[in-house]
């Protein structure tokens, strides 16, 4: 069999748009995940029985069910309740919910690593609880958990490939269309593998650079 990579080089513009689609889904999903993660930890720290139960139940359900089932539930089951979402919005919400469950556990671990004495010192200085959590607890916790959050973002970026199952516009769905038109499976998926690898490596480099700049202060 003769390899012919012209089928992917000729479609480079389409593949580039697929890369942008993947990055959009990943970034939007991670932003939503971070919001869910921080809110979830705030609720857990408030120690209210019913909200705490709901957050813990959410974490367990999401972490112990496949992402494919989750995205199918949002896309195919919610319309039965009158909630209809387009593929892109469904993908962002599914990625955000999935990433949010893991973000809650990551952030909670970081917050619990902050000595309780620092919180008591902040309260003694007259700061209200919101300021104590934001300035004294969350900020140093983010420094400790930043590598884990970066890994979660990379994983979420790669998970976007599953969103092709509901026809969301991203790199894998673009590759499938090219493969269906050309029947060049090896060339297409070999190229997709390389592109995902480049995306992951560049994202890791960018996040590492951001981390060095954002957390470049003495640790006490």
PDB file of N, CA and C in Angstrom, residues 7-49:
ATOM      1  N   UNK A   7      -3.545  13.959   1.146  1.00  0.00           N
ATOM      2  CA  UNK A   7      -4.945  14.123   1.553  1.00  0.00           C
ATOM      3  C   UNK A   7      -5.057  14.974   2.815  1.00  0.00           C
ATOM      4  N   UNK A   8      -4.006  14.969   3.648  1.00  0.00           N
ATOM      5  CA  UNK A   8      -4.041  15.802   4.855  1.00  0.00           C
ATOM      6  C   UNK A   8      -3.365  17.148   4.618  1.00  0.00           C
ATOM      7  N   UNK A   9      -2.322  17.178   3.796  1.00  0.00           N
ATOM      8  CA  UNK A   9      -1.681  18.470   3.514  1.00  0.00           C
ATOM      9  C   UNK A   9      -2.611  19.382   2.725  1.00  0.00           C
ATOM     10  N   UNK A  10      -3.419  18.781   1.834  1.00  0.00           N
ATOM     11  CA  UNK A  10      -4.379  19.587   1.070  1.00  0.00           C
ATOM     12  C   UNK A  10      -5.500  20.124   1.957  1.00  0.00           C
ATOM     13  N   UNK A  11      -5.729  19.454   3.077  1.00  0.00           N
ATOM     14  CA  UNK A  11      -6.821  19.860   3.971  1.00  0.00           C
ATOM     15  C   UNK A  11      -6.284  20.550   5.227  1.00  0.00           C
ATOM     16  N   UNK A  12      -5.110  21.185   5.132  1.00  0.00           N
ATOM     17  CA  UNK A  12      -4.487  21.762   6.328  1.00  0.00           C
ATOM     18  C   UNK A  12      -5.333  22.864   6.941  1.00  0.00           C
ATOM     19  N   UNK A  13      -6.039  23.634   6.100  1.00  0.00           N
ATOM     20  CA  UNK A  13      -6.882  24.704   6.642  1.00  0.00           C
ATOM     21  C   UNK A  13      -8.042  24.134   7.460  1.00  0.00           C
ATOM     22  N   UNK A  14      -8.615  23.066   6.964  1.00  0.00           N
ATOM     23  CA  UNK A  14      -9.710  22.414   7.685  1.00  0.00           C
ATOM     24  C   UNK A  14      -9.209  21.828   8.993  1.00  0.00           C
ATOM     25  N   UNK A  15      -8.035  21.203   8.957  1.00  0.00           N
ATOM     26  CA  UNK A  15      -7.446  20.650  10.177  1.00  0.00           C
ATOM     27  C   UNK A  15      -7.120  21.756  11.180  1.00  0.00           C
ATOM     28  N   UNK A  16      -6.640  22.888  10.679  1.00  0.00           N
ATOM     29  CA  UNK A  16      -6.329  24.012  11.567  1.00  0.00           C
ATOM     30  C   UNK A  16      -7.591  24.509  12.262  1.00  0.00           C
ATOM     31  N   UNK A  17      -8.684  24.581  11.535  1.00  0.00           N
ATOM     32  CA  UNK A  17      -9.949  24.980  12.154  1.00  0.00           C
ATOM     33  C   UNK A  17     -10.381  23.957  13.197  1.00  0.00           C
ATOM     34  N   UNK A  18     -10.093  22.674  12.924  1.00  0.00           N
ATOM     35  CA  UNK A  18     -10.397  21.641  13.908  1.00  0.00           C
ATOM     36  C   UNK A  18      -9.577  21.812  15.171  1.00  0.00           C
ATOM     37  N   UNK A  19      -8.303  22.227  15.012  1.00  0.00           N
ATOM     38  CA  UNK A  19      -7.452  22.501  16.176  1.00  0.00           C
ATOM     39  C   UNK A  19      -8.051  23.635  17.002  1.00  0.00           C
ATOM     40  N   UNK A  20      -8.479  24.696  16.338  1.00  0.00           N
ATOM     41  CA  UNK A  20      -9.103  25.812  17.051  1.00  0.00           C
ATOM     42  C   UNK A  20     -10.367  25.356  17.774  1.00  0.00           C
ATOM     43  N   UNK A  21     -11.134  24.475  17.122  1.00  0.00           N
ATOM     44  CA  UNK A  21     -12.337  23.952  17.770  1.00  0.00           C
ATOM     45  C   UNK A  21     -12.004  23.157  19.016  1.00  0.00           C
ATOM     46  N   UNK A  22     -10.963  22.342  18.933  1.00  0.00           N
ATOM     47  CA  UNK A  22     -10.527  21.562  20.098  1.00  0.00           C
ATOM     48  C   UNK A  22     -10.072  22.467  21.230  1.00  0.00           C
ATOM     49  N   UNK A  23      -9.262  23.468  20.907  1.00  0.00           N
ATOM     50  CA  UNK A  23      -8.762  24.390  21.936  1.00  0.00           C
ATOM     51  C   UNK A  23      -9.901  25.191  22.563  1.00  0.00           C
ATOM     52  N   UNK A  24     -10.892  25.562  21.761  1.00  0.00           N
ATOM     53  CA  UNK A  24     -12.043  26.291  22.310  1.00  0.00           C
ATOM     54  C   UNK A  24     -12.810  25.431  23.295  1.00  0.00           C
ATOM     55  N   UNK A  25     -13.075  24.190  22.910  1.00  0.00           N
ATOM     56  CA  UNK A  25     -13.799  23.290  23.808  1.00  0.00           C
ATOM     57  C   UNK A  25     -13.003  23.050  25.090  1.00  0.00           C
ATOM     58  N   UNK A  26     -11.696  22.834  24.951  1.00  0.00           N
ATOM     59  CA  UNK A  26     -10.861  22.553  26.117  1.00  0.00           C
ATOM     60  C   UNK A  26     -10.797  23.753  27.049  1.00  0.00           C
ATOM     61  N   UNK A  27     -10.561  24.948  26.497  1.00  0.00           N
ATOM     62  CA  UNK A  27     -10.448  26.145  27.330  1.00  0.00           C
ATOM     63  C   UNK A  27     -11.777  26.478  27.997  1.00  0.00           C
ATOM     64  N   UNK A  28     -12.869  26.401  27.243  1.00  0.00           N
ATOM     65  CA  UNK A  28     -14.187  26.694  27.811  1.00  0.00           C
ATOM     66  C   UNK A  28     -14.549  25.686  28.889  1.00  0.00           C
ATOM     67  N   UNK A  29     -14.269  24.411  28.619  1.00  0.00           N
ATOM     68  CA  UNK A  29     -14.553  23.376  29.603  1.00  0.00           C
ATOM     69  C   UNK A  29     -13.738  23.550  30.870  1.00  0.00           C
ATOM     70  N   UNK A  30     -12.467  23.946  30.731  1.00  0.00           N
ATOM     71  CA  UNK A  30     -11.616  24.116  31.903  1.00  0.00           C
ATOM     72  C   UNK A  30     -12.029  25.321  32.723  1.00  0.00           C
ATOM     73  N   UNK A  31     -12.430  26.400  32.072  1.00  0.00           N
ATOM     74  CA  UNK A  31     -12.921  27.576  32.807  1.00  0.00           C
ATOM     75  C   UNK A  31     -14.149  27.199  33.631  1.00  0.00           C
ATOM     76  N   UNK A  32     -15.082  26.490  32.990  1.00  0.00           N
ATOM     77  CA  UNK A  32     -16.275  26.042  33.715  1.00  0.00           C
ATOM     78  C   UNK A  32     -15.895  25.090  34.841  1.00  0.00           C
ATOM     79  N   UNK A  33     -14.930  24.212  34.578  1.00  0.00           N
ATOM     80  CA  UNK A  33     -14.490  23.259  35.604  1.00  0.00           C
ATOM     81  C   UNK A  33     -13.893  23.977  36.808  1.00  0.00           C
ATOM     82  N   UNK A  34     -13.112  25.030  36.566  1.00  0.00           N
ATOM     83  CA  UNK A  34     -12.511  25.774  37.669  1.00  0.00           C
ATOM     84  C   UNK A  34     -13.576  26.481  38.500  1.00  0.00           C
ATOM     85  N   UNK A  35     -14.570  27.035  37.817  1.00  0.00           N
ATOM     86  CA  UNK A  35     -15.673  27.683  38.547  1.00  0.00           C
ATOM     87  C   UNK A  35     -16.393  26.665  39.420  1.00  0.00           C
ATOM     88  N   UNK A  36     -16.695  25.511  38.842  1.00  0.00           N
ATOM     89  CA  UNK A  36     -17.361  24.454  39.604  1.00  0.00           C
ATOM     90  C   UNK A  36     -16.478  23.985  40.748  1.00  0.00           C
ATOM     91  N   UNK A  37     -15.181  23.837  40.477  1.00  0.00           N
ATOM     92  CA  UNK A  37     -14.253  23.367  41.504  1.00  0.00           C
ATOM     93  C   UNK A  37     -14.186  24.304  42.694  1.00  0.00           C
ATOM     94  N   UNK A  38     -14.029  25.598  42.445  1.00  0.00           N
ATOM     95  CA  UNK A  38     -13.936  26.567  43.541  1.00  0.00           C
ATOM     96  C   UNK A  38     -15.252  26.649  44.307  1.00  0.00           C
ATOM     97  N   UNK A  39     -16.377  26.724  43.582  1.00  0.00           N
ATOM     98  CA  UNK A  39     -17.679  26.785  44.255  1.00  0.00           C
ATOM     99  C   UNK A  39     -17.928  25.529  45.080  1.00  0.00           C
ATOM    100  N   UNK A  40     -17.540  24.384  44.522  1.00  0.00           N
ATOM    101  CA  UNK A  40     -17.722  23.133  45.257  1.00  0.00           C
ATOM    102  C   UNK A  40     -16.948  23.108  46.555  1.00  0.00           C
ATOM    103  N   UNK A  41     -15.712  23.588  46.520  1.00  0.00           N
ATOM    104  CA  UNK A  41     -14.892  23.616  47.741  1.00  0.00           C
ATOM    105  C   UNK A  41     -15.452  24.614  48.747  1.00  0.00           C
ATOM    106  N   UNK A  42     -15.941  25.752  48.260  1.00  0.00           N
ATOM    107  CA  UNK A  42     -16.565  26.729  49.169  1.00  0.00           C
ATOM    108  C   UNK A  42     -17.753  26.108  49.886  1.00  0.00           C
ATOM    109  N   UNK A  43     -18.572  25.367  49.145  1.00  0.00           N
ATOM    110  CA  UNK A  43     -19.740  24.709  49.750  1.00  0.00           C
ATOM    111  C   UNK A  43     -19.293  23.662  50.765  1.00  0.00           C
ATOM    112  N   UNK A  44     -18.277  22.891  50.420  1.00  0.00           N
ATOM    113  CA  UNK A  44     -17.793  21.857  51.338  1.00  0.00           C
ATOM    114  C   UNK A  44     -17.238  22.470  52.622  1.00  0.00           C
ATOM    115  N   UNK A  45     -16.556  23.601  52.497  1.00  0.00           N
ATOM    116  CA  UNK A  45     -15.997  24.246  53.682  1.00  0.00           C
ATOM    117  C   UNK A  45     -17.085  24.875  54.555  1.00  0.00           C
ATOM    118  N   UNK A  46     -18.222  25.189  53.940  1.00  0.00           N
ATOM    119  CA  UNK A  46     -19.328  25.753  54.722  1.00  0.00           C
ATOM    120  C   UNK A  46     -19.967  24.696  55.618  1.00  0.00           C
ATOM    121  N   UNK A  47     -19.776  23.412  55.258  1.00  0.00           N
ATOM    122  CA  UNK A  47     -20.235  22.286  56.077  1.00  0.00           C
ATOM    123  C   UNK A  47     -21.741  22.324  56.343  1.00  0.00           C
ATOM    124  N   UNK A  48     -22.500  22.662  55.315  1.00  0.00           N
ATOM    125  CA  UNK A  48     -23.962  22.569  55.395  1.00  0.00           C
ATOM    126  C   UNK A  48     -24.370  21.197  54.875  1.00  0.00           C
ATOM    127  N   UNK A  49     -25.228  20.524  55.603  1.00  0.00           N
ATOM    128  CA  UNK A  49     -25.474  19.107  55.363  1.00  0.00           C
ATOM    129  C   UNK A  49     -25.945  18.811  53.943  1.00  0.00           C
TER     130      UNK A  49
END
